Every structure is written in C-alpha cells, then in structure tokens.
Amino acid sequence: MQLTHKILYGVLLFLILLLFYAFGGSSSPERLDYFLVSALVITTLLLVIVILKGNTDNQTSVFMDDLTGLPNRSLSEQVIAIEWNRNLRKLLPLSVILAAVDNFDAFRDLYGSPQAHACLQGTAEIFSKNLQRAGDFSARYGTNEFIAVLPDTTASEAAFLAEKIKDAVEALAIEHGTSSTGKIVTISLGTCTIVPHAEKETAELILLADKALVRAQNEGGNRVVSIDHSSDQLPLGEPAPLAPVPQ
C-alpha cells in the first residue's frame, strides 16, 4: 500500500474514533467544540502531508521512464551537464555510452508490443546491473535507445563496459526471427570520451557518441565503436565556463 493511501486511511480512522468518543458519551458543549477543532487541525495537517507527498511523487515521475524504471532523457541531460562541470574542474575524462537495440522495429512488428516491452526492460536491467560505481548513471534515451554517463572513466574503460553490456544482452538469447545480426536480440553501442574544457561543449560529447553508434549500426550491428577525444590538447588561458544545467 502506498504511503499516501496509508495516510488517508489513517485520517479516516482517526476521525471515526474521535467522533465516536465525542458523541458517544455525555460531553459538554465546550468539550465537544474542543474535539471538533482538534479534529479539524489534525486533519488539515495530514492532508497537507498528503499533498506535499503527491507533489514530490509527481516531480519524481517527470524524470522517470515508466516502462523500464530507469531515468529518462530529460534527467540524463541534466546529469551530463553536472558531470561535465565537475570533470571540467578536475580535468578528468568523461565518457558516454549510447546504445540501441538492433532491428527493434522489426522485432516489435513480429512479436508485438508486450514482447517488445519485455525486451526493453531486460536491456534496462542489464544497464543497471553493469553500472555499479558511485556516480555512474544510466537512462532510457529514446524508444529503443539507452545512455550511460560515466564520470572519471577512460576510453578503454568505457569500451570494456560497452562490450560487457553487449555480451550480456546477447546472453539473454531473446528470439528475433527477422534480425540482421542473427536469430536473437542484439545491441549496438557507441562510446565517446572527452576531457571537458573551454573549447568543447556537452553537445559534442553526445554528438560523437551518436556518431559512433551509427557507425556500429552501419557496420552490421551487435558491436561497439569508440571515439576517444580525451587526449586532445587542452587549451591555455581563462578557466572554462560551466555548462548550463537543463531545467
């Protein structure tokens, strides 16, 4: 039972007991007024708690994907901006993995939406299981796309993690009779690693990761393609401006 429902049931029970106590025996008008005012005050406070709880739930749901239980694209964009600024100050590499389930439209057409949803949920679970470090972040980025944001992660580390995710999806052995990569569901991944600095923006990180993903798909799918810009020469001069955090 949700906390909000528990509170509402508690309010109802409290009022029933209070009214029973107030009218069940011989009570003076003053005592009755006291009970009614007390009931009004306590009920109002409990309803305020319910409203605040509901507002918090609504704010949380805005940034979550209902199907997979992962954060959604909006929250991932905020996380990227925050991690960009943090890695910029420390001159640490920031990596991103963009992934897409291969031949997903064909899979959905062949097996239907329930199976397609189960496929996405299984892929989401693999992302969650493989991102174990504090600060690692994963989200659903599109219909059949997922993103991982990896602070303080080198290009080789990001590529290694992407290979693990690819192999884990393949190990699910979800049947896909019309796939161009075999007879099971597979995934293509593109990684990009950048050391944030004044000459670059967060958009470049995503653009290059997407470019790597498209290349992986064009080369047949079920593979990882990596782009490493972490060794680019860092410019001298004024400190880099911080990236704006999406609202």
C-alpha atoms as a PDB file:
ATOM      1  CA  MET A   1       0.000   0.000   0.000  1.00  0.00           C
ATOM      2  CA  GLN A   2       1.349   3.440  -0.946  1.00  0.00           C
ATOM      3  CA  LEU A   3       2.217   5.891   1.820  1.00  0.00           C
ATOM      4  CA  THR A   4      -0.418   8.372   0.559  1.00  0.00           C
ATOM      5  CA  HIS A   5      -3.174   5.760   0.883  1.00  0.00           C
ATOM      6  CA  LYS A   6      -1.991   4.815   4.367  1.00  0.00           C
ATOM      7  CA  ILE A   7      -2.210   8.457   5.448  1.00  0.00           C
ATOM      8  CA  LEU A   8      -5.726   8.835   4.038  1.00  0.00           C
ATOM      9  CA  TYR A   9      -6.917   5.660   5.771  1.00  0.00           C
ATOM     10  CA  GLY A  10      -5.303   6.916   8.960  1.00  0.00           C
ATOM     11  CA  VAL A  11      -7.154  10.237   8.702  1.00  0.00           C
ATOM     12  CA  LEU A  12     -10.474   8.434   8.191  1.00  0.00           C
ATOM     13  CA  LEU A  13      -9.908   6.093  11.150  1.00  0.00           C
ATOM     14  CA  PHE A  14      -8.839   8.989  13.358  1.00  0.00           C
ATOM     15  CA  LEU A  15     -11.997  10.960  12.554  1.00  0.00           C
ATOM     16  CA  ILE A  16     -14.246   7.965  13.194  1.00  0.00           C
ATOM     17  CA  LEU A  17     -12.663   7.295  16.596  1.00  0.00           C
ATOM     18  CA  LEU A  18     -12.708  10.986  17.518  1.00  0.00           C
ATOM     19  CA  LEU A  19     -16.359  11.446  16.611  1.00  0.00           C
ATOM     20  CA  PHE A  20     -17.301   8.240  18.428  1.00  0.00           C
ATOM     21  CA  TYR A  21     -15.509   9.463  21.538  1.00  0.00           C
ATOM     22  CA  ALA A  22     -17.006  12.958  21.272  1.00  0.00           C
ATOM     23  CA  PHE A  23     -20.635  11.936  20.744  1.00  0.00           C
ATOM     24  CA  GLY A  24     -20.596   8.542  22.407  1.00  0.00           C
ATOM     25  CA  GLY A  25     -20.920   9.816  25.918  1.00  0.00           C
ATOM     26  CA  SER A  26     -22.078  12.824  27.834  1.00  0.00           C
ATOM     27  CA  SER A  27     -19.922  15.671  26.688  1.00  0.00           C
ATOM     28  CA  SER A  28     -20.248  19.337  27.456  1.00  0.00           C
ATOM     29  CA  PRO A  29     -20.561  21.774  24.509  1.00  0.00           C
ATOM     30  CA  GLU A  30     -17.121  23.168  25.353  1.00  0.00           C
ATOM     31  CA  ARG A  31     -15.548  19.712  25.275  1.00  0.00           C
ATOM     32  CA  LEU A  32     -17.324  18.921  22.007  1.00  0.00           C
ATOM     33  CA  ASP A  33     -16.008  22.136  20.446  1.00  0.00           C
ATOM     34  CA  TYR A  34     -12.510  21.232  21.585  1.00  0.00           C
ATOM     35  CA  PHE A  35     -12.699  17.802  19.933  1.00  0.00           C
ATOM     36  CA  LEU A  36     -14.076  19.210  16.680  1.00  0.00           C
ATOM     37  CA  VAL A  37     -11.408  21.903  16.467  1.00  0.00           C
ATOM     38  CA  SER A  38      -8.705  19.354  17.245  1.00  0.00           C
ATOM     39  CA  ALA A  39     -10.055  17.070  14.539  1.00  0.00           C
ATOM     40  CA  LEU A  40     -10.067  19.920  12.034  1.00  0.00           C
ATOM     41  CA  VAL A  41      -6.477  20.935  12.813  1.00  0.00           C
ATOM     42  CA  ILE A  42      -5.072  17.397  12.714  1.00  0.00           C
ATOM     43  CA  THR A  43      -6.996  16.531   9.542  1.00  0.00           C
ATOM     44  CA  THR A  44      -5.707  19.676   7.843  1.00  0.00           C
ATOM     45  CA  LEU A  45      -2.095  18.837   8.776  1.00  0.00           C
ATOM     46  CA  LEU A  46      -2.445  15.283   7.487  1.00  0.00           C
ATOM     47  CA  LEU A  47      -3.976  16.475   4.212  1.00  0.00           C
ATOM     48  CA  VAL A  48      -1.094  18.919   3.773  1.00  0.00           C
ATOM     49  CA  ILE A  49       1.307  15.973   4.169  1.00  0.00           C
ATOM     50  CA  VAL A  50      -0.638  14.053   1.520  1.00  0.00           C
ATOM     51  CA  ILE A  51      -0.477  16.999  -0.907  1.00  0.00           C
ATOM     52  CA  LEU A  52       3.250  17.506  -0.360  1.00  0.00           C
ATOM     53  CA  LYS A  53       3.852  13.778  -0.805  1.00  0.00           C
ATOM     54  CA  GLY A  54       1.862  13.849  -4.035  1.00  0.00           C
ATOM     55  CA  ASN A  55       3.846  16.818  -5.367  1.00  0.00           C
ATOM     56  CA  THR A  56       7.120  15.011  -4.612  1.00  0.00           C
ATOM     57  CA  ASP A  57       5.894  11.898  -6.422  1.00  0.00           C
ATOM     58  CA  ASN A  58       4.854  13.954  -9.439  1.00  0.00           C
ATOM     59  CA  GLN A  59       8.225  15.692  -9.610  1.00  0.00           C
ATOM     60  CA  THR A  60       9.999  12.336  -9.419  1.00  0.00           C
ATOM     61  CA  SER A  61       7.822  10.756 -12.108  1.00  0.00           C
ATOM     62  CA  VAL A  62       8.666  13.567 -14.540  1.00  0.00           C
ATOM     63  CA  PHE A  63      12.241  12.271 -14.684  1.00  0.00           C
ATOM     64  CA  MET A  64      11.486   8.531 -14.741  1.00  0.00           C
ATOM     65  CA  ASP A  65      10.600   6.156 -17.559  1.00  0.00           C
ATOM     66  CA  ASP A  66       7.522   4.165 -16.576  1.00  0.00           C
ATOM     67  CA  LEU A  67       8.301   1.164 -18.767  1.00  0.00           C
ATOM     68  CA  THR A  68      11.894   0.440 -17.761  1.00  0.00           C
ATOM     69  CA  GLY A  69      12.100   2.104 -14.353  1.00  0.00           C
ATOM     70  CA  LEU A  70      15.215   3.980 -15.477  1.00  0.00           C
ATOM     71  CA  PRO A  71      15.579   7.763 -15.508  1.00  0.00           C
ATOM     72  CA  ASN A  72      14.511   9.371 -18.767  1.00  0.00           C
ATOM     73  CA  ARG A  73      16.287  11.541 -21.335  1.00  0.00           C
ATOM     74  CA  SER A  74      15.449  14.803 -19.557  1.00  0.00           C
ATOM     75  CA  LEU A  75      17.229  13.730 -16.390  1.00  0.00           C
ATOM     76  CA  SER A  76      20.177  12.320 -18.368  1.00  0.00           C
ATOM     77  CA  GLU A  77      20.748  15.726 -19.969  1.00  0.00           C
ATOM     78  CA  GLN A  78      20.904  17.336 -16.527  1.00  0.00           C
ATOM     79  CA  VAL A  79      23.290  14.668 -15.256  1.00  0.00           C
ATOM     80  CA  ILE A  80      25.589  15.133 -18.269  1.00  0.00           C
ATOM     81  CA  ALA A  81      25.775  18.882 -17.645  1.00  0.00           C
ATOM     82  CA  ILE A  82      26.503  18.375 -13.945  1.00  0.00           C
ATOM     83  CA  GLU A  83      29.188  15.758 -14.577  1.00  0.00           C
ATOM     84  CA  TRP A  84      30.693  17.863 -17.358  1.00  0.00           C
ATOM     85  CA  ASN A  85      31.180  20.745 -14.949  1.00  0.00           C
ATOM     86  CA  ARG A  86      32.589  18.508 -12.238  1.00  0.00           C
ATOM     87  CA  ASN A  87      35.044  16.775 -14.586  1.00  0.00           C
ATOM     88  CA  LEU A  88      35.939  20.126 -16.134  1.00  0.00           C
ATOM     89  CA  ARG A  89      37.130  21.480 -12.801  1.00  0.00           C
ATOM     90  CA  LYS A  90      39.226  18.372 -12.158  1.00  0.00           C
ATOM     91  CA  LEU A  91      40.331  17.820 -15.786  1.00  0.00           C
ATOM     92  CA  LEU A  92      39.052  14.250 -15.671  1.00  0.00           C
ATOM     93  CA  PRO A  93      37.787  12.212 -18.626  1.00  0.00           C
ATOM     94  CA  LEU A  94      34.023  11.969 -19.055  1.00  0.00           C
ATOM     95  CA  SER A  95      32.631   9.073 -21.083  1.00  0.00           C
ATOM     96  CA  VAL A  96      29.228   8.374 -22.549  1.00  0.00           C
ATOM     97  CA  ILE A  97      27.795   5.171 -23.990  1.00  0.00           C
ATOM     98  CA  LEU A  98      24.872   5.401 -26.405  1.00  0.00           C
ATOM     99  CA  ALA A  99      23.185   2.118 -27.246  1.00  0.00           C
ATOM    100  CA  ALA A 100      20.311   0.971 -29.433  1.00  0.00           C
ATOM    101  CA  VAL A 101      18.594  -2.399 -29.714  1.00  0.00           C
ATOM    102  CA  ASP A 102      19.258  -3.724 -33.223  1.00  0.00           C
ATOM    103  CA  ASN A 103      16.296  -4.145 -35.610  1.00  0.00           C
ATOM    104  CA  PHE A 104      13.869  -3.146 -32.873  1.00  0.00           C
ATOM    105  CA  ASP A 105      11.018  -2.048 -35.153  1.00  0.00           C
ATOM    106  CA  ALA A 106      11.132  -5.416 -36.929  1.00  0.00           C
ATOM    107  CA  PHE A 107      11.104  -7.179 -33.549  1.00  0.00           C
ATOM    108  CA  ARG A 108       8.041  -5.226 -32.394  1.00  0.00           C
ATOM    109  CA  ASP A 109       6.235  -5.843 -35.678  1.00  0.00           C
ATOM    110  CA  LEU A 110       6.901  -9.569 -35.489  1.00  0.00           C
ATOM    111  CA  TYR A 111       6.302 -10.281 -31.794  1.00  0.00           C
ATOM    112  CA  GLY A 112       4.054  -7.395 -30.676  1.00  0.00           C
ATOM    113  CA  SER A 113       4.289  -4.673 -28.075  1.00  0.00           C
ATOM    114  CA  PRO A 114       4.287  -6.878 -24.926  1.00  0.00           C
ATOM    115  CA  GLN A 115       7.383  -8.751 -26.100  1.00  0.00           C
ATOM    116  CA  ALA A 116       8.992  -5.505 -27.247  1.00  0.00           C
ATOM    117  CA  HIS A 117       8.405  -4.002 -23.805  1.00  0.00           C
ATOM    118  CA  ALA A 118       9.906  -7.072 -22.140  1.00  0.00           C
ATOM    119  CA  CYS A 119      12.944  -6.762 -24.404  1.00  0.00           C
ATOM    120  CA  LEU A 120      13.474  -3.138 -23.381  1.00  0.00           C
ATOM    121  CA  GLN A 121      13.011  -3.978 -19.711  1.00  0.00           C
ATOM    122  CA  GLY A 122      15.599  -6.734 -19.938  1.00  0.00           C
ATOM    123  CA  THR A 123      18.064  -4.384 -21.632  1.00  0.00           C
ATOM    124  CA  ALA A 124      17.434  -1.717 -18.996  1.00  0.00           C
ATOM    125  CA  GLU A 125      18.136  -4.228 -16.232  1.00  0.00           C
ATOM    126  CA  ILE A 126      21.473  -5.086 -17.838  1.00  0.00           C
ATOM    127  CA  PHE A 127      22.463  -1.425 -17.868  1.00  0.00           C
ATOM    128  CA  SER A 128      21.529  -1.107 -14.200  1.00  0.00           C
ATOM    129  CA  LYS A 129      23.463  -4.219 -13.190  1.00  0.00           C
ATOM    130  CA  ASN A 130      26.627  -3.237 -15.050  1.00  0.00           C
ATOM    131  CA  LEU A 131      26.855   0.349 -13.777  1.00  0.00           C
ATOM    132  CA  GLN A 132      27.895  -0.232 -10.184  1.00  0.00           C
ATOM    133  CA  ARG A 133      30.238   2.641  -9.359  1.00  0.00           C
ATOM    134  CA  ALA A 134      29.082   5.658  -7.426  1.00  0.00           C
ATOM    135  CA  GLY A 135      28.415   8.381  -9.971  1.00  0.00           C
ATOM    136  CA  ASP A 136      27.670   6.031 -12.877  1.00  0.00           C
ATOM    137  CA  PHE A 137      24.291   6.805 -14.428  1.00  0.00           C
ATOM    138  CA  SER A 138      22.040   5.102 -16.958  1.00  0.00           C
ATOM    139  CA  ALA A 139      18.781   6.177 -18.582  1.00  0.00           C
ATOM    140  CA  ARG A 140      16.396   5.369 -21.369  1.00  0.00           C
ATOM    141  CA  TYR A 141      17.303   7.838 -24.106  1.00  0.00           C
ATOM    142  CA  GLY A 142      14.812   7.001 -26.872  1.00  0.00           C
ATOM    143  CA  THR A 143      12.337   4.353 -27.981  1.00  0.00           C
ATOM    144  CA  ASN A 144      14.998   1.649 -28.160  1.00  0.00           C
ATOM    145  CA  GLU A 145      17.990   3.678 -27.017  1.00  0.00           C
ATOM    146  CA  PHE A 146      19.842   3.806 -23.721  1.00  0.00           C
ATOM    147  CA  ILE A 147      22.599   6.036 -22.388  1.00  0.00           C
ATOM    148  CA  ALA A 148      25.271   5.594 -19.751  1.00  0.00           C
ATOM    149  CA  VAL A 149      27.131   8.566 -18.266  1.00  0.00           C
ATOM    150  CA  LEU A 150      30.492   7.589 -16.787  1.00  0.00           C
ATOM    151  CA  PRO A 151      32.444  10.269 -14.900  1.00  0.00           C
ATOM    152  CA  ASP A 152      36.203   9.853 -14.483  1.00  0.00           C
ATOM    153  CA  THR A 153      36.207   6.992 -16.999  1.00  0.00           C
ATOM    154  CA  THR A 154      38.817   6.476 -19.704  1.00  0.00           C
ATOM    155  CA  ALA A 155      38.026   5.490 -23.274  1.00  0.00           C
ATOM    156  CA  SER A 156      39.305   1.952 -22.765  1.00  0.00           C
ATOM    157  CA  GLU A 157      37.218   1.539 -19.601  1.00  0.00           C
ATOM    158  CA  ALA A 158      34.106   2.792 -21.388  1.00  0.00           C
ATOM    159  CA  ALA A 159      34.725   0.446 -24.330  1.00  0.00           C
ATOM    160  CA  PHE A 160      35.239  -2.505 -21.956  1.00  0.00           C
ATOM    161  CA  LEU A 161      31.955  -1.747 -20.170  1.00  0.00           C
ATOM    162  CA  ALA A 162      30.144  -1.389 -23.504  1.00  0.00           C
ATOM    163  CA  GLU A 163      31.414  -4.821 -24.569  1.00  0.00           C
ATOM    164  CA  LYS A 164      30.126  -6.297 -21.292  1.00  0.00           C
ATOM    165  CA  ILE A 165      26.688  -4.789 -21.892  1.00  0.00           C
ATOM    166  CA  LYS A 166      26.650  -6.056 -25.484  1.00  0.00           C
ATOM    167  CA  ASP A 167      27.569  -9.578 -24.413  1.00  0.00           C
ATOM    168  CA  ALA A 168      25.012  -9.545 -21.599  1.00  0.00           C
ATOM    169  CA  VAL A 169      22.193  -8.558 -23.969  1.00  0.00           C
ATOM    170  CA  GLU A 170      23.247 -11.319 -26.354  1.00  0.00           C
ATOM    171  CA  ALA A 171      23.291 -13.782 -23.442  1.00  0.00           C
ATOM    172  CA  LEU A 172      19.599 -13.096 -22.822  1.00  0.00           C
ATOM    173  CA  ALA A 173      19.011 -15.084 -26.028  1.00  0.00           C
ATOM    174  CA  ILE A 174      15.718 -13.346 -26.810  1.00  0.00           C
ATOM    175  CA  GLU A 175      14.449 -14.820 -30.067  1.00  0.00           C
ATOM    176  CA  HIS A 176      14.434 -12.435 -33.053  1.00  0.00           C
ATOM    177  CA  GLY A 177      13.482 -14.207 -36.249  1.00  0.00           C
ATOM    178  CA  THR A 178      13.993 -11.233 -38.572  1.00  0.00           C
ATOM    179  CA  SER A 179      17.192  -9.761 -37.121  1.00  0.00           C
ATOM    180  CA  SER A 180      20.048  -8.941 -39.472  1.00  0.00           C
ATOM    181  CA  THR A 181      22.579  -9.805 -36.756  1.00  0.00           C
ATOM    182  CA  GLY A 182      21.423 -13.362 -36.055  1.00  0.00           C
ATOM    183  CA  LYS A 183      18.405 -15.091 -34.565  1.00  0.00           C
ATOM    184  CA  ILE A 184      18.435 -13.296 -31.205  1.00  0.00           C
ATOM    185  CA  VAL A 185      18.152  -9.722 -29.953  1.00  0.00           C
ATOM    186  CA  THR A 186      21.426  -7.803 -30.050  1.00  0.00           C
ATOM    187  CA  ILE A 187      22.538  -4.263 -29.313  1.00  0.00           C
ATOM    188  CA  SER A 188      24.883  -1.751 -30.914  1.00  0.00           C
ATOM    189  CA  LEU A 189      26.852   0.723 -28.825  1.00  0.00           C
ATOM    190  CA  GLY A 190      28.868   3.851 -29.433  1.00  0.00           C
ATOM    191  CA  THR A 191      31.184   5.358 -26.833  1.00  0.00           C
ATOM    192  CA  CYS A 192      32.869   8.730 -26.625  1.00  0.00           C
ATOM    193  CA  THR A 193      35.373  10.062 -24.114  1.00  0.00           C
ATOM    194  CA  ILE A 194      36.296  13.727 -23.682  1.00  0.00           C
ATOM    195  CA  VAL A 195      38.177  15.712 -21.078  1.00  0.00           C
ATOM    196  CA  PRO A 196      35.893  18.753 -20.739  1.00  0.00           C
ATOM    197  CA  HIS A 197      37.481  22.129 -21.428  1.00  0.00           C
ATOM    198  CA  ALA A 198      36.662  25.594 -22.788  1.00  0.00           C
ATOM    199  CA  GLU A 199      36.832  24.573 -26.442  1.00  0.00           C
ATOM    200  CA  LYS A 200      34.172  21.907 -26.085  1.00  0.00           C
ATOM    201  CA  GLU A 201      30.519  21.600 -25.070  1.00  0.00           C
ATOM    202  CA  THR A 202      28.329  18.794 -23.745  1.00  0.00           C
ATOM    203  CA  ALA A 203      26.570  18.592 -27.114  1.00  0.00           C
ATOM    204  CA  GLU A 204      29.827  17.481 -28.733  1.00  0.00           C
ATOM    205  CA  LEU A 205      30.094  14.536 -26.351  1.00  0.00           C
ATOM    206  CA  ILE A 206      26.617  13.299 -27.267  1.00  0.00           C
ATOM    207  CA  LEU A 207      27.105  14.033 -30.968  1.00  0.00           C
ATOM    208  CA  LEU A 208      30.283  11.976 -31.132  1.00  0.00           C
ATOM    209  CA  ALA A 209      28.777   9.114 -29.131  1.00  0.00           C
ATOM    210  CA  ASP A 210      25.832   9.096 -31.514  1.00  0.00           C
ATOM    211  CA  LYS A 211      28.225   9.130 -34.472  1.00  0.00           C
ATOM    212  CA  ALA A 212      29.982   6.071 -33.026  1.00  0.00           C
ATOM    213  CA  LEU A 213      26.625   4.341 -32.515  1.00  0.00           C
ATOM    214  CA  VAL A 214      25.539   4.990 -36.106  1.00  0.00           C
ATOM    215  CA  ARG A 215      28.844   3.612 -37.329  1.00  0.00           C
ATOM    216  CA  ALA A 216      28.360   0.464 -35.223  1.00  0.00           C
ATOM    217  CA  GLN A 217      24.905   0.008 -36.757  1.00  0.00           C
ATOM    218  CA  ASN A 218      26.152   0.651 -40.292  1.00  0.00           C
ATOM    219  CA  GLU A 219      28.932  -1.894 -39.853  1.00  0.00           C
ATOM    220  CA  GLY A 220      26.379  -4.620 -39.176  1.00  0.00           C
ATOM    221  CA  GLY A 221      25.264  -4.067 -35.579  1.00  0.00           C
ATOM    222  CA  ASN A 222      25.962  -6.106 -32.470  1.00  0.00           C
ATOM    223  CA  ARG A 223      29.251  -4.309 -31.937  1.00  0.00           C
ATOM    224  CA  VAL A 224      30.949  -1.445 -30.112  1.00  0.00           C
ATOM    225  CA  VAL A 225      32.556   1.564 -31.794  1.00  0.00           C
ATOM    226  CA  SER A 226      34.552   4.012 -29.671  1.00  0.00           C
ATOM    227  CA  ILE A 227      35.692   7.589 -30.221  1.00  0.00           C
ATOM    228  CA  ASP A 228      38.435   8.881 -27.949  1.00  0.00           C
ATOM    229  CA  HIS A 229      38.995  12.635 -27.710  1.00  0.00           C
ATOM    230  CA  SER A 230      40.433  12.519 -24.210  1.00  0.00           C
ATOM    231  CA  SER A 231      43.986  13.132 -25.482  1.00  0.00           C
ATOM    232  CA  ASP A 232      43.091  16.366 -27.298  1.00  0.00           C
ATOM    233  CA  GLN A 233      45.427  19.190 -26.302  1.00  0.00           C
ATOM    234  CA  LEU A 234      43.925  21.256 -23.541  1.00  0.00           C
ATOM    235  CA  PRO A 235      43.844  24.993 -24.330  1.00  0.00           C
ATOM    236  CA  LEU A 236      45.650  27.510 -22.149  1.00  0.00           C
ATOM    237  CA  GLY A 237      44.056  30.691 -20.882  1.00  0.00           C
ATOM    238  CA  GLU A 238      40.934  31.523 -18.927  1.00  0.00           C
ATOM    239  CA  PRO A 239      39.104  28.807 -16.971  1.00  0.00           C
ATOM    240  CA  ALA A 240      36.360  27.155 -18.988  1.00  0.00           C
ATOM    241  CA  PRO A 241      32.790  28.402 -18.499  1.00  0.00           C
ATOM    242  CA  LEU A 242      30.479  25.936 -16.815  1.00  0.00           C
ATOM    243  CA  ALA A 243      27.895  24.128 -18.893  1.00  0.00           C
ATOM    244  CA  PRO A 244      24.293  25.223 -18.251  1.00  0.00           C
ATOM    245  CA  VAL A 245      22.231  22.603 -16.462  1.00  0.00           C
ATOM    246  CA  PRO A 246      18.938  21.912 -18.277  1.00  0.00           C
ATOM    247  CA  GLN A 247      15.863  22.713 -16.229  1.00  0.00           C
END
